Short mmCIF file of C-alpha atoms in Angstrom, two decimals:
data_model
loop_
_atom_site.label_atom_id
_atom_site.label_comp_id
_atom_site.label_asym_id
_atom_site.label_seq_id
_atom_site.Cartn_x
_atom_site.Cartn_y
_atom_site.Cartn_z
CA UNK A 26 -40.90 57.06 14.17
CA UNK A 27 -43.70 54.52 14.19
CA UNK A 28 -42.37 53.13 10.93
CA UNK A 29 -38.96 52.57 12.49
CA UNK A 30 -40.54 50.97 15.52
CA UNK A 31 -42.60 48.64 13.34
CA UNK A 32 -39.51 47.73 11.35
CA UNK A 33 -37.62 46.95 14.56
CA UNK A 34 -40.53 44.84 15.83
CA UNK A 35 -40.69 42.94 12.53
CA UNK A 36 -36.96 42.21 12.65
CA UNK A 37 -37.17 40.94 16.22
CA UNK A 38 -40.06 38.71 15.23
CA UNK A 39 -38.16 37.48 12.18
CA UNK A 40 -35.07 36.79 14.28
CA UNK A 41 -37.17 34.68 16.63
CA UNK A 42 -38.50 32.70 13.64
CA UNK A 43 -34.97 32.24 12.31
CA UNK A 44 -33.85 31.03 15.73
CA UNK A 45 -36.67 28.45 15.84
CA UNK A 46 -35.74 27.15 12.38
CA UNK A 47 -32.07 26.97 13.30
CA UNK A 48 -32.81 25.03 16.48
CA UNK A 49 -35.04 22.63 14.54
CA UNK A 50 -32.37 22.10 11.88
CA UNK A 51 -29.67 21.45 14.46
CA UNK A 52 -31.98 19.18 16.44
CA UNK A 53 -32.59 17.10 13.31
CA UNK A 54 -28.88 17.01 12.49
CA UNK A 55 -27.99 15.99 16.04
CA UNK A 56 -30.56 13.20 15.86
CA UNK A 57 -29.12 12.05 12.53
CA UNK A 58 -25.62 12.14 14.00
CA UNK A 59 -26.65 9.97 16.96
CA UNK A 60 -28.28 7.46 14.60
CA UNK A 61 -25.22 7.50 12.31
CA UNK A 62 -22.88 6.79 15.24
CA UNK A 63 -25.06 3.89 16.36
CA UNK A 64 -25.38 2.46 12.85
CA UNK A 65 -21.66 2.86 12.20
CA UNK A 66 -20.84 0.89 15.36
CA UNK A 67 -23.28 -1.83 14.30
CA UNK A 68 -21.75 -1.96 10.82
CA UNK A 69 -18.20 -2.22 12.18
CA UNK A 70 -19.26 -5.02 14.52
CA UNK A 71 -20.92 -6.98 11.70
CA UNK A 72 -17.87 -6.56 9.47
CA UNK A 73 -15.51 -7.68 12.24
CA UNK A 74 -17.63 -10.79 12.78
CA UNK A 75 -17.63 -11.42 9.02
CA UNK A 76 -13.84 -11.28 8.91
CA UNK A 77 -13.61 -13.56 11.94
CA UNK A 78 -15.83 -16.11 10.21
CA UNK A 79 -13.68 -15.92 7.06
CA UNK A 80 -10.55 -16.68 9.08
CA UNK A 81 -12.32 -19.61 10.70
CA UNK A 82 -13.21 -20.94 7.27
CA UNK A 83 -16.95 -20.60 7.87
CA UNK A 84 -17.86 -19.00 4.55
CA UNK A 85 -21.59 -19.60 4.84
CA UNK A 86 -21.73 -17.67 8.10
CA UNK A 87 -19.48 -14.97 6.63
CA UNK A 88 -21.82 -14.46 3.69
CA UNK A 89 -24.84 -14.30 5.99
CA UNK A 90 -23.15 -11.70 8.20
CA UNK A 91 -22.11 -9.72 5.15
CA UNK A 92 -25.73 -9.57 4.01
CA UNK A 93 -26.60 -8.05 7.38
CA UNK A 94 -23.68 -5.65 7.00
CA UNK A 95 -25.00 -4.60 3.59
CA UNK A 96 -28.36 -3.72 5.13
CA UNK A 97 -26.56 -1.82 7.88
CA UNK A 98 -24.45 0.11 5.36
CA UNK A 99 -27.61 1.08 3.45
CA UNK A 100 -29.23 2.29 6.68
CA UNK A 101 -26.14 4.32 7.51
CA UNK A 102 -26.21 6.03 4.12
CA UNK A 103 -29.92 6.75 4.50
CA UNK A 104 -29.43 8.28 7.95
CA UNK A 105 -26.80 10.75 6.70
CA UNK A 106 -28.44 11.50 3.35
CA UNK A 107 -28.91 15.23 2.94
CA UNK A 108 -26.08 15.90 5.41
CA UNK A 109 -22.77 15.81 3.52
CA UNK A 110 -20.82 16.75 6.65
CA UNK A 111 -22.20 13.70 8.46
CA UNK A 112 -21.59 11.46 5.45
CA UNK A 113 -17.94 12.48 5.24
CA UNK A 114 -17.46 12.38 9.02
CA UNK A 115 -14.84 9.96 10.30
CA UNK A 116 -17.27 7.55 11.98
CA UNK A 117 -19.38 7.17 8.82
CA UNK A 118 -16.39 6.59 6.54
CA UNK A 119 -14.79 4.24 9.09
CA UNK A 120 -17.89 2.06 9.05
CA UNK A 121 -17.98 2.02 5.24
CA UNK A 122 -14.25 1.29 5.11
CA UNK A 123 -14.77 -1.81 7.26
CA UNK A 124 -17.60 -2.79 4.93
CA UNK A 125 -15.24 -2.57 1.96
CA UNK A 126 -12.60 -4.61 3.78
CA UNK A 127 -15.02 -7.43 4.63
CA UNK A 128 -16.38 -7.58 1.08
CA UNK A 129 -12.95 -7.64 -0.54
CA UNK A 130 -11.49 -10.18 1.87
CA UNK A 131 -14.38 -12.57 1.30
CA UNK A 132 -14.05 -12.15 -2.46
CA UNK A 133 -10.30 -12.80 -2.42
CA UNK A 134 -10.42 -15.80 -0.12
CA UNK A 135 -13.37 -17.29 -2.01
CA UNK A 136 -11.68 -16.48 -5.34
CA UNK A 137 -14.78 -14.58 -6.50
CA UNK A 138 -15.11 -11.41 -8.55
CA UNK A 139 -13.82 -8.38 -6.70
CA UNK A 140 -16.48 -5.71 -6.00
CA UNK A 141 -15.61 -2.17 -7.03
CA UNK A 142 -16.41 1.13 -5.31
CA UNK A 143 -19.55 1.59 -7.41
CA UNK A 144 -21.01 -1.74 -6.32
CA UNK A 145 -20.20 -1.00 -2.68
CA UNK A 146 -21.38 2.62 -3.02
CA UNK A 147 -18.33 4.16 -1.36
CA UNK A 148 -15.92 7.00 -2.05
CA UNK A 149 -12.63 6.26 -3.83
CA UNK A 150 -10.51 7.02 -0.76
CA UNK A 151 -12.69 4.82 1.45
CA UNK A 152 -12.47 1.97 -1.03
CA UNK A 153 -8.68 2.22 -1.25
CA UNK A 154 -8.26 2.17 2.53
CA UNK A 155 -10.59 -0.83 2.81
CA UNK A 156 -8.63 -2.54 0.03
CA UNK A 157 -5.34 -1.95 1.84
CA UNK A 158 -6.68 -3.37 5.10
CA UNK A 159 -8.07 -6.41 3.31
CA UNK A 160 -4.56 -7.02 1.94
CA UNK A 161 -3.09 -7.05 5.44
CA UNK A 162 -5.82 -9.46 6.59
CA UNK A 163 -4.68 -11.88 3.88
CA UNK A 164 -1.51 -12.49 5.89
CA UNK A 165 -3.46 -14.28 8.60
CA UNK A 166 -5.20 -16.47 6.03
CA UNK A 167 -1.89 -17.34 4.36
CA UNK A 168 -0.26 -18.21 7.70
CA UNK A 169 -3.22 -20.44 8.59
CA UNK A 170 -2.75 -22.27 5.28
CA UNK A 171 1.00 -22.86 5.59
CA UNK A 172 0.67 -24.03 9.19
CA UNK A 173 -1.16 -27.04 7.79
CA UNK A 174 0.77 -27.42 4.54
CA UNK A 175 2.14 -25.20 1.81
CA UNK A 176 -0.27 -25.03 -1.07
CA UNK A 177 -1.04 -23.18 -4.27
CA UNK A 178 -3.81 -21.38 -2.39
CA UNK A 179 -1.26 -19.57 -0.24
CA UNK A 180 0.64 -18.60 -3.38
CA UNK A 181 -2.57 -17.30 -4.99
CA UNK A 182 -3.36 -15.08 -2.02
CA UNK A 183 0.20 -13.74 -1.91
CA UNK A 184 -0.15 -12.81 -5.58
CA UNK A 185 -3.39 -11.00 -4.69
CA UNK A 186 -1.52 -9.11 -1.97
CA UNK A 187 1.19 -8.20 -4.49
CA UNK A 188 -1.41 -6.93 -6.97
CA UNK A 189 -3.11 -4.79 -4.34
CA UNK A 190 0.21 -3.28 -3.29
CA UNK A 191 1.12 -2.61 -6.92
CA UNK A 192 -2.14 -0.70 -7.31
CA UNK A 193 -1.75 1.27 -4.08
CA UNK A 194 1.72 2.57 -4.95
CA UNK A 195 0.34 4.09 -8.14
CA UNK A 196 -2.16 6.22 -6.16
CA UNK A 197 0.10 9.26 -5.85
CA UNK A 198 -2.15 11.96 -4.45
CA UNK A 199 -1.99 14.15 -1.34
CA UNK A 200 -3.16 12.60 1.93
CA UNK A 201 -5.90 15.22 2.07
CA UNK A 202 -7.41 13.55 -1.02
CA UNK A 203 -6.74 9.90 -0.13
CA UNK A 204 -7.41 10.13 3.59
CA UNK A 205 -3.86 9.16 4.60
CA UNK A 206 -3.54 6.22 2.21
CA UNK A 207 0.26 6.48 2.10
CA UNK A 208 0.56 5.11 5.63
CA UNK A 209 -1.74 2.19 4.77
CA UNK A 210 0.37 1.48 1.69
CA UNK A 211 3.54 1.36 3.82
CA UNK A 212 1.85 -1.12 6.16
CA UNK A 213 0.81 -3.33 3.24
CA UNK A 214 4.39 -3.31 1.95
CA UNK A 215 5.75 -4.40 5.33
CA UNK A 216 3.12 -7.11 5.80
CA UNK A 217 3.66 -8.32 2.23
CA UNK A 218 7.43 -8.65 2.71
CA UNK A 219 7.03 -10.57 5.99
CA UNK A 220 4.43 -12.86 4.44
CA UNK A 221 6.64 -13.55 1.44
CA UNK A 222 9.46 -14.48 3.82
CA UNK A 223 7.20 -16.83 5.78
CA UNK A 224 5.98 -18.46 2.59
CA UNK A 225 9.54 -18.90 1.31
CA UNK A 226 10.55 -20.58 4.56
CA UNK A 227 7.52 -22.84 4.29
CA UNK A 228 8.54 -23.91 0.77
CA UNK A 229 12.11 -24.63 1.87
CA UNK A 230 10.94 -26.62 4.87
CA UNK A 231 8.58 -28.62 2.71
CA UNK A 232 11.36 -29.40 0.24
CA UNK A 233 13.66 -30.43 3.08
CA UNK A 234 11.03 -32.74 4.53
CA UNK A 235 10.50 -34.35 1.12
CA UNK A 236 14.25 -34.84 0.71
CA UNK A 237 14.55 -36.42 4.16
CA UNK A 238 11.60 -38.69 3.43
CA UNK A 239 13.25 -39.79 0.20
CA UNK A 240 16.48 -40.60 2.07
CA UNK A 241 14.55 -42.58 4.67
CA UNK A 242 12.81 -44.58 1.95
CA UNK A 243 16.14 -45.36 0.28
CA UNK A 244 17.59 -46.51 3.58
CA UNK A 245 14.55 -48.61 4.27
CA UNK A 246 14.81 -50.13 0.81
#
Protein backbone atom coordinates (compact mmCIF):
# COMPACT_ATOMS: atom_id res chain seq x y z
CA UNK A 1 0.00 0.00 0.00
CA UNK A 2 2.79 2.39 0.90
CA UNK A 3 4.54 1.47 -2.32
CA UNK A 4 1.47 2.43 -4.32
CA UNK A 5 1.14 5.66 -2.40
CA UNK A 6 4.78 6.51 -3.03
CA UNK A 7 4.36 5.74 -6.71
CA UNK A 8 1.31 8.01 -6.88
CA UNK A 9 3.21 10.79 -5.07
CA UNK A 10 6.16 10.42 -7.46
CA UNK A 11 3.87 10.65 -10.49
CA UNK A 12 2.17 13.78 -9.15
CA UNK A 13 5.56 15.33 -8.53
CA UNK A 14 6.73 14.34 -12.01
CA UNK A 15 3.56 15.76 -13.56
CA UNK A 16 4.22 19.06 -11.82
CA UNK A 17 7.77 19.08 -13.23
CA UNK A 18 6.47 18.28 -16.71
CA UNK A 19 3.95 21.11 -16.40
CA UNK A 20 6.71 23.57 -15.44
CA UNK A 21 8.81 22.51 -18.44
CA UNK A 22 5.84 22.76 -20.78
CA UNK A 23 4.99 26.26 -19.56
CA UNK A 24 8.62 27.33 -19.97
CA UNK A 25 8.77 25.91 -23.50
CA UNK A 26 5.54 27.62 -24.51
CA UNK A 27 6.64 30.86 -22.87
CA UNK A 28 9.84 30.80 -24.93
CA UNK A 29 7.94 29.97 -28.11
CA UNK A 30 5.43 32.75 -27.48
CA UNK A 31 8.29 35.19 -26.95
CA UNK A 32 9.92 34.02 -30.20
CA UNK A 33 6.60 34.41 -32.01
CA UNK A 34 6.17 37.99 -30.79
CA UNK A 35 9.71 38.83 -31.90
CA UNK A 36 9.15 37.12 -35.27
CA UNK A 37 5.96 39.12 -35.88
CA UNK A 38 7.76 42.36 -35.05
CA UNK A 39 10.78 41.52 -37.21
CA UNK A 40 8.58 40.39 -40.09
CA UNK A 41 6.71 43.72 -40.04
CA UNK A 42 10.03 45.58 -40.00
CA UNK A 43 11.31 43.49 -42.92
CA UNK A 44 8.16 44.08 -44.99
CA UNK A 45 8.39 47.82 -44.34
CA UNK A 46 12.05 47.96 -45.40
CA UNK A 47 11.32 45.98 -48.56
CA UNK A 48 8.36 48.21 -49.45
CA UNK A 49 10.58 51.28 -49.05
CA UNK A 50 13.24 49.61 -51.20
CA UNK A 51 10.74 49.00 -53.98
CA UNK A 52 9.47 52.57 -53.70
CA UNK A 53 13.02 53.88 -54.09
CA UNK A 54 13.56 51.65 -57.14
CA UNK A 55 10.45 53.08 -58.81
CA UNK A 56 11.66 56.59 -58.05
CA UNK A 57 14.97 55.78 -59.70
CA UNK A 58 16.94 56.27 -56.48
CA UNK A 59 19.11 53.17 -56.72
CA UNK A 60 21.62 54.24 -54.10
CA UNK A 61 18.89 54.60 -51.50
CA UNK A 62 17.34 51.30 -52.65
CA UNK A 63 20.62 49.45 -52.14
CA UNK A 64 21.07 51.01 -48.70
CA UNK A 65 17.55 50.00 -47.66
CA UNK A 66 18.10 46.51 -49.02
CA UNK A 67 21.20 46.14 -46.84
CA UNK A 68 19.02 46.97 -43.83
CA UNK A 69 16.44 44.48 -45.08
CA UNK A 70 19.14 41.81 -45.31
CA UNK A 71 20.05 42.38 -41.66
CA UNK A 72 16.37 42.23 -40.75
CA UNK A 73 15.88 38.96 -42.67
CA UNK A 74 18.86 37.45 -40.84
CA UNK A 75 17.40 38.53 -37.50
CA UNK A 76 14.05 37.01 -38.43
CA UNK A 77 15.66 33.67 -39.26
CA UNK A 78 17.62 33.74 -36.02
CA UNK A 79 14.49 34.45 -33.96
CA UNK A 80 12.63 31.43 -35.39
CA UNK A 81 15.61 29.07 -35.49
CA UNK A 82 14.81 25.87 -33.63
CA UNK A 83 11.08 26.44 -34.18
CA UNK A 84 10.13 25.04 -37.60
CA UNK A 85 6.47 25.87 -37.06
CA UNK A 86 7.33 29.54 -36.55
CA UNK A 87 9.71 29.54 -39.52
CA UNK A 88 7.04 28.17 -41.85
CA UNK A 89 4.31 30.38 -40.38
CA UNK A 90 2.63 32.78 -42.80
CA UNK A 91 4.05 35.97 -41.28
CA UNK A 92 7.65 34.70 -41.46
CA UNK A 93 7.35 33.50 -45.06
CA UNK A 94 5.51 36.69 -46.06
CA UNK A 95 8.41 38.78 -44.79
CA UNK A 96 10.95 36.62 -46.63
CA UNK A 97 8.82 36.70 -49.78
CA UNK A 98 8.92 40.51 -49.76
CA UNK A 99 12.68 40.27 -49.27
CA UNK A 100 12.95 38.10 -52.38
CA UNK A 101 10.77 40.51 -54.37
CA UNK A 102 12.87 43.55 -53.46
CA UNK A 103 16.14 41.77 -54.28
CA UNK A 104 14.92 40.48 -57.63
CA UNK A 105 13.33 43.76 -58.69
CA UNK A 106 16.52 45.70 -57.94
CA UNK A 107 18.58 43.14 -59.85
CA UNK A 108 16.30 43.25 -62.89
CA UNK A 109 15.99 47.03 -63.05
CA UNK A 110 19.74 47.47 -62.49
CA UNK A 111 20.47 44.69 -65.01
CA UNK A 112 22.58 42.84 -62.42
CA UNK A 113 22.95 39.14 -61.74
CA UNK A 114 19.77 37.61 -60.38
CA UNK A 115 20.11 36.17 -56.84
CA UNK A 116 18.88 32.61 -56.37
CA UNK A 117 17.07 31.04 -53.41
CA UNK A 118 20.35 29.81 -51.92
CA UNK A 119 21.85 33.30 -51.83
CA UNK A 120 18.67 34.72 -50.30
CA UNK A 121 18.34 31.74 -47.93
CA UNK A 122 14.67 31.10 -48.64
CA UNK A 123 12.46 28.14 -49.47
CA UNK A 124 11.70 27.32 -53.11
CA UNK A 125 8.01 28.24 -52.80
CA UNK A 126 8.85 31.55 -51.11
CA UNK A 127 11.36 32.40 -53.82
CA UNK A 128 8.89 31.63 -56.60
CA UNK A 129 6.18 33.81 -55.07
CA UNK A 130 8.66 36.67 -54.59
CA UNK A 131 9.80 36.21 -58.20
CA UNK A 132 6.22 36.40 -59.46
CA UNK A 133 5.52 39.59 -57.51
CA UNK A 134 8.74 41.16 -58.77
CA UNK A 135 7.51 40.46 -62.32
CA UNK A 136 4.27 42.34 -61.69
CA UNK A 137 6.24 45.27 -60.21
CA UNK A 138 8.14 45.51 -63.50
CA UNK A 139 4.95 46.81 -65.12
CA UNK A 140 5.15 50.05 -63.18
CA UNK A 141 8.79 50.53 -64.17
CA UNK A 142 7.99 49.88 -67.84
CA UNK A 143 5.07 52.33 -67.79
CA UNK A 144 7.28 54.99 -66.19
CA UNK A 145 9.80 54.49 -69.01
CA UNK A 146 7.32 54.71 -71.90
CA UNK A 147 5.64 57.79 -70.41
CA UNK A 148 8.88 59.61 -71.14
CA UNK A 149 9.84 57.81 -74.35
CA UNK A 150 9.88 54.29 -75.68
CA UNK A 151 13.29 52.76 -75.25
CA UNK A 152 15.19 49.50 -75.42
CA UNK A 153 15.15 49.45 -71.61
CA UNK A 154 11.38 48.95 -71.60
CA UNK A 155 11.79 46.12 -74.11
CA UNK A 156 14.49 44.52 -71.93
CA UNK A 157 12.27 44.53 -68.86
CA UNK A 158 9.33 43.11 -70.81
CA UNK A 159 11.60 40.27 -71.95
CA UNK A 160 12.50 39.70 -68.28
CA UNK A 161 8.80 39.54 -67.45
CA UNK A 162 8.30 37.03 -70.28
CA UNK A 163 11.15 34.86 -69.01
CA UNK A 164 9.79 34.85 -65.46
CA UNK A 165 6.34 33.86 -66.70
CA UNK A 166 7.85 31.11 -68.86
CA UNK A 167 9.55 29.72 -65.77
CA UNK A 168 6.47 29.96 -63.56
CA UNK A 169 4.25 28.01 -65.95
CA UNK A 170 6.67 25.09 -65.80
CA UNK A 171 6.25 24.81 -62.00
CA UNK A 172 3.43 22.27 -62.12
CA UNK A 173 3.02 21.16 -58.53
CA UNK A 174 0.08 21.18 -56.10
CA UNK A 175 -0.69 24.46 -54.34
CA UNK A 176 0.08 22.75 -51.04
CA UNK A 177 3.70 22.48 -52.22
CA UNK A 178 4.03 25.85 -53.95
CA UNK A 179 1.98 27.91 -51.52
CA UNK A 180 -0.68 28.86 -54.08
CA UNK A 181 1.75 29.81 -56.86
CA UNK A 182 -0.81 29.10 -59.58
CA UNK A 183 -2.78 32.22 -58.69
CA UNK A 184 0.38 34.34 -58.76
CA UNK A 185 1.24 32.89 -62.18
CA UNK A 186 -2.20 33.86 -63.51
CA UNK A 187 -1.67 37.40 -62.25
CA UNK A 188 1.73 37.61 -63.94
CA UNK A 189 0.18 36.44 -67.22
CA UNK A 190 -2.52 39.12 -67.04
CA UNK A 191 -0.07 41.89 -66.12
CA UNK A 192 2.33 40.73 -68.84
CA UNK A 193 -0.36 40.85 -71.53
CA UNK A 194 -1.50 44.34 -70.50
CA UNK A 195 2.07 45.59 -70.40
CA UNK A 196 2.81 44.15 -73.83
CA UNK A 197 -0.27 45.95 -75.16
CA UNK A 198 0.84 49.25 -73.61
CA UNK A 199 4.32 48.85 -75.03
CA UNK A 200 2.95 48.06 -78.49
CA UNK A 201 0.80 51.18 -78.41
CA UNK A 202 3.82 53.20 -77.34
CA UNK A 203 5.82 51.90 -80.32
CA UNK A 204 2.99 52.72 -82.75
CA UNK A 205 2.57 56.19 -81.32
CA UNK A 206 6.28 56.82 -81.56
CA UNK A 207 6.32 55.71 -85.19
CA UNK A 208 3.33 57.92 -85.96
CA UNK A 209 5.00 60.92 -84.36
CA UNK A 210 8.15 60.31 -86.40
CA UNK A 211 6.11 60.03 -89.59
CA UNK A 212 4.26 63.28 -88.84
CA UNK A 213 7.53 65.02 -88.06
CA UNK A 214 8.94 63.85 -91.38
CA UNK A 215 5.88 65.22 -93.22
CA UNK A 216 6.21 68.54 -91.42
CA UNK A 217 9.88 68.78 -92.40
CA UNK A 218 9.03 68.06 -96.04
CA UNK A 219 6.36 70.73 -96.01
CA UNK A 220 8.71 73.18 -94.39
CA UNK A 221 11.34 72.37 -96.99
